[in-house]
mmCIF file of C-alpha atoms in Angstrom:
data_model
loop_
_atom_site.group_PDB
_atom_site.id
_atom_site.type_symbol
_atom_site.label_atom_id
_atom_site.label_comp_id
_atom_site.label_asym_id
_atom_site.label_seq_id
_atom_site.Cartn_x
_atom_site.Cartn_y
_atom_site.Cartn_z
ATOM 1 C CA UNK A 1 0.000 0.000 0.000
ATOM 2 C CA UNK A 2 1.428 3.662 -1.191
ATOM 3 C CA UNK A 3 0.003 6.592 -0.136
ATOM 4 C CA UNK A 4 0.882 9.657 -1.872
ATOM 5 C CA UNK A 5 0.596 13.257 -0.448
ATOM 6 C CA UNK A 6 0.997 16.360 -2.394
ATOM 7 C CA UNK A 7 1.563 20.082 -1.643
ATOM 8 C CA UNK A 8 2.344 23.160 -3.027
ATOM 9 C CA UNK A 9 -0.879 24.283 -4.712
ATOM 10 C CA UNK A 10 -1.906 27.722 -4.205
ATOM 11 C CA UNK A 11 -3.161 30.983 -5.560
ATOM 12 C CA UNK A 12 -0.994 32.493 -8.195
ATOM 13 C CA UNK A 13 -0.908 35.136 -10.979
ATOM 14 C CA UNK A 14 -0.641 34.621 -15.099
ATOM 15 C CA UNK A 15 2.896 34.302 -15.857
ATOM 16 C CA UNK A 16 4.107 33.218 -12.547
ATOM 17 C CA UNK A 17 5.583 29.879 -11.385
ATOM 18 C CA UNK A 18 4.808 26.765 -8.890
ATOM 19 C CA UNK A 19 6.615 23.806 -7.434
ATOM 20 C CA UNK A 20 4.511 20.410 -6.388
ATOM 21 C CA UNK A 21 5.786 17.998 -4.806
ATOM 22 C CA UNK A 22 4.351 14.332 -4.233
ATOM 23 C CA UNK A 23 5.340 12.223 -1.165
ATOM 24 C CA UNK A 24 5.132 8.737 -1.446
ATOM 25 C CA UNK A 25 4.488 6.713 1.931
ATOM 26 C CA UNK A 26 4.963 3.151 1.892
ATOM 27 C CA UNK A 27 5.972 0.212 -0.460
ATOM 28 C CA UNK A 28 5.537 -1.366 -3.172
ATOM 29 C CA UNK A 29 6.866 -4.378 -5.282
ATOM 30 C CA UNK A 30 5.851 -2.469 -8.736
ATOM 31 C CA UNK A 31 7.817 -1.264 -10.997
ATOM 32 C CA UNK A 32 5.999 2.396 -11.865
ATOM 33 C CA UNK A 33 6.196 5.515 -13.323
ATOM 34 C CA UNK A 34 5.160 8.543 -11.217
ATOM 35 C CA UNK A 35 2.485 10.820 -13.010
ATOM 36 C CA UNK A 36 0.937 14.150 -12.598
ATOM 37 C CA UNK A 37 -2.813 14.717 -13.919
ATOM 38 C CA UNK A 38 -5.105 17.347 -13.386
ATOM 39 C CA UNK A 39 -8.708 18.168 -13.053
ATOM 40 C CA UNK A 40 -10.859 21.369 -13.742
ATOM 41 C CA UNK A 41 -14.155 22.400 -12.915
ATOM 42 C CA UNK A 42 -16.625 20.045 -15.427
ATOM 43 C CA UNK A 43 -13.420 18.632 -17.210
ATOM 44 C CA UNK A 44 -12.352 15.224 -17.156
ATOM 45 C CA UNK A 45 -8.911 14.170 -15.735
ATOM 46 C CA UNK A 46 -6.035 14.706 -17.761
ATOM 47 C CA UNK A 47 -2.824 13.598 -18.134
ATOM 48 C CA UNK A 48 0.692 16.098 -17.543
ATOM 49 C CA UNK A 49 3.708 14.722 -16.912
ATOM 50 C CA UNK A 50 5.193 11.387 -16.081
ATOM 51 C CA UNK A 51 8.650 10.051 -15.219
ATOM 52 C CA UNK A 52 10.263 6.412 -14.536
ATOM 53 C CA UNK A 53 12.669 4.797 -12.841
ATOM 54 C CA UNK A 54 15.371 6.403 -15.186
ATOM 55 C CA UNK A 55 14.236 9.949 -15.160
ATOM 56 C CA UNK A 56 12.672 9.129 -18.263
ATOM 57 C CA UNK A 57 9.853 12.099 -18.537
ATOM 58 C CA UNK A 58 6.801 12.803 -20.695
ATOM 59 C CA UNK A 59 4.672 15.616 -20.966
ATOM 60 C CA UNK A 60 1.169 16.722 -22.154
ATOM 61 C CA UNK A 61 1.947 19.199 -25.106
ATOM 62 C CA UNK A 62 -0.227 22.029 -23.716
ATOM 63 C CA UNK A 63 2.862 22.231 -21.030
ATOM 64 C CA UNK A 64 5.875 21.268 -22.610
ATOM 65 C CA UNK A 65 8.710 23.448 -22.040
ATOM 66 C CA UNK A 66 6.643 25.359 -19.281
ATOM 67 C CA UNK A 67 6.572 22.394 -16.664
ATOM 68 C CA UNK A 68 9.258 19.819 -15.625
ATOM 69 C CA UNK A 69 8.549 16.919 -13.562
ATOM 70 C CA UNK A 70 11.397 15.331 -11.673
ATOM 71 C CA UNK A 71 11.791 13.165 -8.735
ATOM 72 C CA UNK A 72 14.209 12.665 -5.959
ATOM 73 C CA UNK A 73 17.029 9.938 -6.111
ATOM 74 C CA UNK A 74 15.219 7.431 -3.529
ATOM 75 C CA UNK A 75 11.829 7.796 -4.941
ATOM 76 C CA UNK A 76 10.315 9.199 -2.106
ATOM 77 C CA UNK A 77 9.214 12.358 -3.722
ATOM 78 C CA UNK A 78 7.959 13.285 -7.083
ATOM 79 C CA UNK A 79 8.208 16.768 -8.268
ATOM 80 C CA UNK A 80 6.098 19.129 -10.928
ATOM 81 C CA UNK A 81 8.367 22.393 -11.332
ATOM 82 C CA UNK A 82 5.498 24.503 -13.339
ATOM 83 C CA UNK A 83 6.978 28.151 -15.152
ATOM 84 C CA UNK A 84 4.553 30.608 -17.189
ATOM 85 C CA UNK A 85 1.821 29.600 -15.836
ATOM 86 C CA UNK A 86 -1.851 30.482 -17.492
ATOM 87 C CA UNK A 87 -5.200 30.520 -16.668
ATOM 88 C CA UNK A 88 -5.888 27.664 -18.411
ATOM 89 C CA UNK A 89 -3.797 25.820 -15.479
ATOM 90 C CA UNK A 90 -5.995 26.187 -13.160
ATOM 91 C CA UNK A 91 -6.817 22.561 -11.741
ATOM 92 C CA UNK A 92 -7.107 20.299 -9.000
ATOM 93 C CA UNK A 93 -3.254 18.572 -9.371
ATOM 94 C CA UNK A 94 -3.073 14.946 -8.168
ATOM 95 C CA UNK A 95 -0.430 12.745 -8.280
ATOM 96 C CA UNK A 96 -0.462 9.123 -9.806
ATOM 97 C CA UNK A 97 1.789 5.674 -9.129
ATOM 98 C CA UNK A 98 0.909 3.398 -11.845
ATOM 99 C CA UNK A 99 2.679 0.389 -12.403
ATOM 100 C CA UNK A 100 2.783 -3.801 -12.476
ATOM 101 C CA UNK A 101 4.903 -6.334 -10.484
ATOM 102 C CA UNK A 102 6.510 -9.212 -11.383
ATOM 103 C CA UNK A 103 3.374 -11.378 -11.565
ATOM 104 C CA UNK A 104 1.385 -8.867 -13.019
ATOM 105 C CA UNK A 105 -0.283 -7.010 -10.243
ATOM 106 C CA UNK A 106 -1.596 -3.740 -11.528
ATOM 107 C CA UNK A 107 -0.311 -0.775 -8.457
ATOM 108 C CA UNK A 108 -2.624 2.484 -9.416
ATOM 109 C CA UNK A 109 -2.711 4.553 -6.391
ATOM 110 C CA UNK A 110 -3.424 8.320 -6.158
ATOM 111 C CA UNK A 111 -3.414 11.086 -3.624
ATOM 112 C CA UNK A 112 -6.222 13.456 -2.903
ATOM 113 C CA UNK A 113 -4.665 16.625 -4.822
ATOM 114 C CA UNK A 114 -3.570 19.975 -4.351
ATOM 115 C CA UNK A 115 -5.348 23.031 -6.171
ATOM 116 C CA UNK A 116 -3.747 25.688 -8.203
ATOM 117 C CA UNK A 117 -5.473 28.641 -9.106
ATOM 118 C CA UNK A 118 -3.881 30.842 -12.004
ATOM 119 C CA UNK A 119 -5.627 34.523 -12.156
ATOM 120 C CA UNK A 120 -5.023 36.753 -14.995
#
């Protein structure tokens, strides 16, 4: 069992820049990626950024080069460095551990989300 925890999300203006992080509390026999999606009011969930065990990331296009997701070298923590930020940003922020073990067990655990407001 994983819990995950994030933080950071707050009010901010157009242009300016936020730092989530993602704790990750407990273990797990999965090999995962850790993912950022998001949420705004009467949209569905989307997907931002993802990385793996090799620092391999991925991005949504609507923030490539304006967000960069990294994590620290234990795994512990999970990070969404977001620059330029827009209205359009504004979202409930949750963070994601998807993966599969060894015999095929499917880990997909998510933490309750932190909200970033963008005003223009």
């Amino acid at each position: 069992q994983v819990d995950l925890v994030e933080s950071g999300g707050r009010p901010v203006q157009a242009g300016g820049s936020l730092k989530l992080s993602c704790a990750a509390l407990g273990h797990t026999t999965c090999d995962y990626t850790m993912n950022w999606y998001r949420q705004a009011p009467g949209k569905e969930r989307e997907f931002v950024a993802r990385i793996d065990e090799y620092d391999n990331a991925e991005y949504a296009d609507v923030v490539k080069g304006r967000f960069t997701i990294s994590q620290s070298d234990a795994r512990p923590e999970v990070y969404l460095e977001m620059n330029m930020l827009r209205a359009e940003d504004t979202a409930m922020y949750y963070c994601n551990l998807h993966g599969h073990s060894y015999t095929g067990y499917e880990c997909n655990y998510w933490g309750q989300g932190t909200q970033v407001t963008v005003s223009s």
